[in-house]
Amino acid sequence: MYDILTLNKISQIGLKELDDKYTISDSCENPDGIIVRSAAMHEYAFSDKTVAVARAGAGVNNIPVDECTKKGIVVFNTPGANANAVKELVIAGLMLSSRKVAAAYDWCKTLKGEGENVGKLVEKGKSQFAGPEILGKTLGVVGLGAIGRLVAVAANGLGMKIVGYDPYFNEALKDQLPADTEYVDSLDAVYEKADYITLHLPCTKDTKGMINADTMAKMKDGVRILNFARGELVNGADLVDAMSNGKVAAYVTDFPSDEVIGVDGVTALPHLGASTPESEENCAYMAAVEIRDFLEKGNIK
């Protein structure tokens, strides 16, 4: 028998992969394995019995990986399981960044009560929300993992040119990207070429604050930045400055911070990238299979 602790609500689709050899609970004190989504575990006191943690998601920032390593606890994640869900939100973000949809929507709500004048007010006020089409523009994709590749394919299908950068990119994966993708060997090359930049990489000591005053100065004037990866990749204060002087035309993120909320040109969403029933099911299924195969067979994948 194995005891499994769940630290978040985990889709039953995944938990069904754990048969009657497993006792699953959200209050187990000495679990063999833990399945977690977004709960912060850095203050969690691990039981000596615990040998595996499975994150139903791609990033592991909420898990103390170094401590787990010292204790011999295997940490799994589920890369690719939520990739399509994030891709779809990023494509929505592209439109939001160009066409000022969110601001226009909010403005329309202010017309409530104007009666027959609404039509005239709309015609008079709509020009303030004009924005460019994405067709023919260049999208810089920073990080060509599961999500970045799907974003590149979808954006290319909408008529965008793709410039890709990933220092760890596997050449064998090129057939999963548009044939006309331009691969560059530096971030500076992305900054120089891209009209839009989308981030798809983890936050590490090397990438934290990578979008800052110095790097934004290398970008095109009026660049539009999308961050559905990790909020800490962008220096909020520097971004606000760049938006105030027109260097950055728009910033769309699902990592709101006090610095960027309410800033003109910023569209801040709650962290919705993987918030679809399909994604939650996929992640839960993969996490359950990983932890089952390790506990029962010792397999680490």
Short mmCIF file of C-alpha atoms in Angstrom, two decimals:
data_model
loop_
_atom_site.label_atom_id
_atom_site.label_comp_id
_atom_site.label_asym_id
_atom_site.label_seq_id
_atom_site.Cartn_x
_atom_site.Cartn_y
_atom_site.Cartn_z
CA MET A 1 0.00 0.00 0.00
CA TYR A 2 1.14 3.51 -0.80
CA ASP A 3 0.02 6.76 0.82
CA ILE A 4 -0.30 9.77 -1.51
CA LEU A 5 -0.70 13.34 -0.28
CA THR A 6 -2.37 15.89 -2.55
CA LEU A 7 -1.52 19.52 -1.80
CA ASN A 8 -4.02 20.92 -4.29
CA LYS A 9 -7.23 19.77 -5.85
CA ILE A 10 -6.08 17.20 -8.40
CA SER A 11 -8.23 16.07 -11.32
CA GLN A 12 -9.90 12.72 -10.72
CA ILE A 13 -8.93 11.73 -14.27
CA GLY A 14 -5.35 11.45 -13.09
CA LEU A 15 -6.03 9.98 -9.69
CA LYS A 16 -7.95 7.12 -11.32
CA GLU A 17 -4.55 5.86 -12.51
CA LEU A 18 -3.76 5.04 -8.86
CA ASP A 19 -5.56 1.83 -8.05
CA ASP A 20 -6.57 0.24 -4.75
CA LYS A 21 -2.93 -0.08 -3.70
CA TYR A 22 -3.05 3.67 -3.04
CA THR A 23 -4.61 5.71 -0.28
CA ILE A 24 -5.04 9.30 -1.45
CA SER A 25 -5.62 12.13 1.00
CA ASP A 26 -5.09 15.87 1.42
CA SER A 27 -4.10 15.40 5.07
CA CYS A 28 -1.69 12.45 5.08
CA GLU A 29 1.20 13.05 7.53
CA ASN A 30 3.64 10.43 6.24
CA PRO A 31 3.10 10.07 2.51
CA ASP A 32 5.15 7.91 0.19
CA GLY A 33 4.52 10.42 -2.56
CA ILE A 34 3.11 13.91 -3.02
CA ILE A 35 1.16 15.31 -5.97
CA VAL A 36 1.08 19.11 -6.11
CA ARG A 37 0.02 21.82 -8.51
CA SER A 38 0.78 25.37 -7.32
CA ALA A 39 1.05 25.02 -3.53
CA ALA A 40 4.29 26.46 -2.14
CA MET A 41 6.38 23.69 -0.58
CA HIS A 42 9.49 25.61 0.47
CA GLU A 43 8.39 25.53 4.13
CA TYR A 44 7.03 22.00 3.93
CA ALA A 45 8.47 19.50 6.43
CA PHE A 46 9.11 16.32 4.48
CA SER A 47 8.50 12.97 6.11
CA ASP A 48 11.36 10.46 6.07
CA LYS A 49 8.92 8.16 4.30
CA THR A 50 8.47 10.47 1.31
CA VAL A 51 10.42 9.41 -1.78
CA ALA A 52 8.73 11.28 -4.63
CA VAL A 53 7.02 14.57 -5.48
CA ALA A 54 5.10 14.98 -8.74
CA ARG A 55 4.20 18.47 -9.93
CA ALA A 56 1.10 18.59 -12.12
CA GLY A 57 2.61 21.34 -14.22
CA ALA A 58 5.83 22.28 -16.00
CA GLY A 59 7.71 24.55 -13.60
CA VAL A 60 9.05 23.44 -10.22
CA ASN A 61 9.62 26.87 -8.64
CA ASN A 62 7.21 26.00 -5.83
CA ILE A 63 9.21 22.89 -4.88
CA PRO A 64 12.50 22.98 -2.91
CA VAL A 65 14.36 20.85 -5.43
CA ASP A 66 17.75 21.23 -3.71
CA GLU A 67 16.35 20.00 -0.40
CA CYS A 68 14.59 17.12 -2.12
CA THR A 69 17.85 16.17 -3.81
CA LYS A 70 19.68 16.08 -0.47
CA LYS A 71 16.94 13.87 0.98
CA GLY A 72 16.90 11.55 -2.04
CA ILE A 73 13.36 12.58 -3.02
CA VAL A 74 12.71 12.35 -6.76
CA VAL A 75 10.92 15.40 -8.23
CA PHE A 76 8.80 14.94 -11.35
CA ASN A 77 7.03 17.52 -13.49
CA THR A 78 4.69 17.21 -16.46
CA PRO A 79 6.23 19.11 -19.37
CA GLY A 80 3.95 19.50 -22.36
CA ALA A 81 0.78 18.43 -20.57
CA ASN A 82 -0.50 22.00 -20.37
CA ALA A 83 1.30 23.31 -23.46
CA ASN A 84 -1.77 23.68 -25.67
CA ALA A 85 -3.70 25.56 -23.00
CA VAL A 86 -0.86 28.05 -22.54
CA LYS A 87 -0.39 28.39 -26.30
CA GLU A 88 -4.03 29.38 -26.76
CA LEU A 89 -3.76 32.07 -24.09
CA VAL A 90 -0.55 33.41 -25.62
CA ILE A 91 -2.28 33.74 -29.01
CA ALA A 92 -5.09 35.63 -27.26
CA GLY A 93 -2.37 37.78 -25.69
CA LEU A 94 -1.01 38.66 -29.12
CA MET A 95 -4.40 40.03 -30.11
CA LEU A 96 -4.84 41.83 -26.79
CA SER A 97 -1.45 43.50 -27.17
CA SER A 98 -2.18 44.78 -30.68
CA ARG A 99 -5.83 45.74 -30.76
CA LYS A 100 -6.29 47.22 -27.25
CA VAL A 101 -9.23 44.91 -26.72
CA ALA A 102 -9.20 45.05 -22.92
CA ALA A 103 -9.06 48.85 -22.78
CA ALA A 104 -11.79 49.13 -25.42
CA TYR A 105 -13.98 46.71 -23.48
CA ASP A 106 -13.56 48.70 -20.28
CA TRP A 107 -14.32 51.95 -22.11
CA CYS A 108 -17.54 50.57 -23.59
CA LYS A 109 -18.79 49.81 -20.10
CA THR A 110 -18.58 53.55 -19.30
CA LEU A 111 -21.22 54.22 -21.95
CA LYS A 112 -23.92 52.41 -20.01
CA GLY A 113 -26.86 54.75 -19.50
CA GLU A 114 -26.15 56.93 -22.54
CA GLY A 115 -29.21 55.56 -24.33
CA GLU A 116 -29.49 56.55 -27.97
CA ASN A 117 -26.17 58.42 -27.78
CA VAL A 118 -24.16 55.18 -27.48
CA GLY A 119 -23.75 54.77 -31.23
CA LYS A 120 -22.48 58.32 -31.71
CA LEU A 121 -20.12 58.07 -28.74
CA VAL A 122 -18.72 54.80 -30.09
CA GLU A 123 -17.99 56.33 -33.49
CA LYS A 124 -16.37 59.34 -31.84
CA GLY A 125 -14.26 57.41 -29.35
CA LYS A 126 -13.19 54.24 -31.13
CA SER A 127 -10.10 55.75 -32.78
CA GLN A 128 -8.26 55.80 -29.45
CA PHE A 129 -8.19 52.00 -29.54
CA ALA A 130 -6.68 51.55 -33.00
CA GLY A 131 -3.84 49.06 -33.21
CA PRO A 132 -1.79 47.13 -35.78
CA GLU A 133 -2.46 43.74 -37.30
CA ILE A 134 -0.07 40.90 -36.52
CA LEU A 135 0.04 39.71 -40.15
CA GLY A 136 3.57 40.07 -41.51
CA LYS A 137 5.06 41.08 -38.17
CA THR A 138 7.97 39.29 -36.53
CA LEU A 139 7.46 37.30 -33.34
CA GLY A 140 10.54 36.56 -31.26
CA VAL A 141 10.05 33.30 -29.36
CA VAL A 142 12.48 33.05 -26.45
CA GLY A 143 12.50 29.41 -25.39
CA LEU A 144 11.61 26.67 -27.88
CA GLY A 145 10.29 24.06 -25.49
CA ALA A 146 6.87 22.42 -25.74
CA ILE A 147 4.96 25.70 -25.35
CA GLY A 148 7.29 27.88 -27.39
CA ARG A 149 7.12 25.49 -30.35
CA LEU A 150 3.32 25.41 -30.33
CA VAL A 151 3.17 29.21 -30.10
CA ALA A 152 5.57 29.53 -33.04
CA VAL A 153 3.47 27.21 -35.21
CA ALA A 154 0.19 28.94 -34.32
CA ALA A 155 1.56 32.46 -34.83
CA ASN A 156 3.15 31.45 -38.14
CA GLY A 157 -0.22 30.10 -39.21
CA LEU A 158 -1.63 33.58 -38.57
CA GLY A 159 0.95 35.08 -40.90
CA MET A 160 3.75 36.04 -38.52
CA LYS A 161 7.47 35.58 -39.17
CA ILE A 162 9.19 33.61 -36.41
CA VAL A 163 12.60 34.30 -34.89
CA GLY A 164 13.53 31.64 -32.33
CA TYR A 165 16.17 31.53 -29.61
CA ASP A 166 16.97 28.71 -27.21
CA PRO A 167 20.53 27.84 -26.17
CA TYR A 168 19.43 24.30 -25.28
CA PHE A 169 17.38 23.64 -28.39
CA ASN A 170 17.58 20.13 -29.84
CA GLU A 171 18.16 20.25 -33.60
CA ALA A 172 16.00 17.15 -33.98
CA LEU A 173 12.97 19.23 -32.95
CA LYS A 174 13.21 21.56 -35.95
CA ASP A 175 10.60 19.54 -37.81
CA GLN A 176 8.10 20.63 -35.14
CA LEU A 177 8.58 24.29 -36.08
CA PRO A 178 7.64 26.29 -39.19
CA ALA A 179 10.06 25.59 -42.03
CA ASP A 180 10.88 29.28 -42.41
CA THR A 181 11.73 29.83 -38.73
CA GLU A 182 14.85 31.95 -38.32
CA TYR A 183 17.09 30.60 -35.55
CA VAL A 184 19.42 33.10 -33.87
CA ASP A 185 22.25 32.50 -31.43
CA SER A 186 21.70 35.42 -29.06
CA LEU A 187 18.95 37.29 -27.27
CA ASP A 188 20.27 40.52 -28.75
CA ALA A 189 19.42 39.19 -32.21
CA VAL A 190 15.84 38.57 -31.07
CA TYR A 191 15.59 42.04 -29.58
CA GLU A 192 16.85 43.61 -32.80
CA LYS A 193 14.45 41.79 -35.13
CA ALA A 194 11.20 41.26 -33.20
CA ASP A 195 8.06 43.38 -33.25
CA TYR A 196 6.59 41.10 -30.59
CA ILE A 197 8.50 39.04 -28.02
CA THR A 198 7.05 36.10 -26.11
CA LEU A 199 8.89 34.48 -23.19
CA HIS A 200 8.84 30.71 -22.62
CA LEU A 201 11.64 29.85 -20.22
CA PRO A 202 12.08 29.17 -16.49
CA CYS A 203 13.10 31.76 -13.94
CA THR A 204 16.65 31.02 -12.77
CA LYS A 205 19.49 33.09 -11.38
CA ASP A 206 20.51 33.72 -14.99
CA THR A 207 17.08 34.66 -16.36
CA LYS A 208 15.56 36.58 -13.43
CA GLY A 209 15.05 40.18 -14.52
CA MET A 210 16.30 39.45 -18.04
CA ILE A 211 13.82 41.99 -19.43
CA ASN A 212 15.18 45.22 -17.96
CA ALA A 213 16.20 48.74 -18.94
CA ASP A 214 19.36 47.57 -20.70
CA THR A 215 17.74 44.80 -22.73
CA MET A 216 14.65 46.83 -23.63
CA ALA A 217 16.92 49.55 -24.99
CA LYS A 218 18.07 47.00 -27.58
CA MET A 219 14.51 46.30 -28.74
CA LYS A 220 12.55 48.02 -31.47
CA ASP A 221 10.62 51.13 -30.47
CA GLY A 222 7.02 50.14 -29.79
CA VAL A 223 7.82 46.48 -29.11
CA ARG A 224 5.10 44.38 -27.55
CA ILE A 225 6.12 41.88 -24.85
CA LEU A 226 4.20 38.81 -23.72
CA ASN A 227 5.11 37.00 -20.51
CA PHE A 228 3.18 33.84 -19.75
CA ALA A 229 6.24 32.10 -18.29
CA ARG A 230 7.29 33.65 -14.95
CA GLY A 231 6.66 37.14 -13.62
CA GLU A 232 10.20 37.51 -12.27
CA LEU A 233 11.65 37.41 -15.78
CA VAL A 234 10.63 41.06 -16.17
CA ASN A 235 11.88 43.96 -14.05
CA GLY A 236 8.58 45.69 -13.29
CA ALA A 237 9.96 49.14 -12.54
CA ASP A 238 12.04 49.19 -15.72
CA LEU A 239 9.07 48.01 -17.74
CA VAL A 240 6.84 50.80 -16.43
CA ASP A 241 9.51 53.35 -17.37
CA ALA A 242 9.83 51.86 -20.86
CA MET A 243 6.08 52.02 -21.36
CA SER A 244 5.88 55.63 -20.17
CA ASN A 245 8.34 56.76 -22.84
CA GLY A 246 6.88 54.62 -25.63
CA LYS A 247 9.74 52.16 -25.94
CA VAL A 248 7.34 49.33 -25.09
CA ALA A 249 3.87 49.68 -26.59
CA ALA A 250 2.19 46.85 -24.69
CA TYR A 251 2.85 44.22 -22.05
CA VAL A 252 0.56 41.23 -21.58
CA THR A 253 1.14 38.85 -18.69
CA ASP A 254 -0.68 36.42 -16.47
CA PHE A 255 1.63 37.28 -13.58
CA PRO A 256 0.19 40.52 -12.19
CA SER A 257 2.28 42.61 -9.81
CA ASP A 258 1.49 45.78 -7.92
CA GLU A 259 3.94 47.66 -10.15
CA VAL A 260 2.26 46.86 -13.46
CA ILE A 261 -1.43 46.61 -12.56
CA GLY A 262 -3.32 49.60 -13.93
CA VAL A 263 -0.44 50.90 -16.06
CA ASP A 264 -1.61 52.15 -19.46
CA GLY A 265 -0.74 49.51 -22.05
CA VAL A 266 -0.49 46.65 -19.58
CA THR A 267 -2.97 43.79 -19.76
CA ALA A 268 -2.58 41.80 -16.55
CA LEU A 269 -4.49 38.55 -16.14
CA PRO A 270 -4.64 36.09 -13.26
CA HIS A 271 -2.40 33.07 -13.85
CA LEU A 272 -4.71 31.36 -16.35
CA GLY A 273 -2.21 29.64 -18.66
CA ALA A 274 -3.06 26.10 -17.60
CA SER A 275 -6.54 26.79 -16.25
CA THR A 276 -8.52 24.56 -18.57
CA PRO A 277 -10.17 21.27 -17.64
CA GLU A 278 -8.23 19.54 -20.42
CA SER A 279 -4.90 20.82 -19.13
CA GLU A 280 -5.65 19.91 -15.53
CA GLU A 281 -6.63 16.41 -16.60
CA ASN A 282 -3.51 15.98 -18.74
CA CYS A 283 -1.20 17.19 -15.97
CA ALA A 284 -2.86 15.07 -13.30
CA TYR A 285 -2.72 11.98 -15.50
CA MET A 286 0.98 12.42 -16.27
CA ALA A 287 1.87 13.16 -12.64
CA ALA A 288 -0.03 10.11 -11.40
CA VAL A 289 1.61 7.82 -13.96
CA GLU A 290 5.08 9.16 -13.12
CA ILE A 291 4.68 8.68 -9.38
CA ARG A 292 3.07 5.24 -9.82
CA ASP A 293 5.85 4.00 -12.10
CA PHE A 294 8.48 5.19 -9.68
CA LEU A 295 6.88 3.78 -6.53
CA GLU A 296 6.06 0.42 -8.10
CA LYS A 297 8.95 -0.08 -10.55
CA GLY A 298 11.62 2.49 -9.67
CA ASN A 299 11.29 4.13 -13.09
CA ILE A 300 12.36 7.76 -13.38
CA LYS A 301 11.15 9.52 -16.52
#
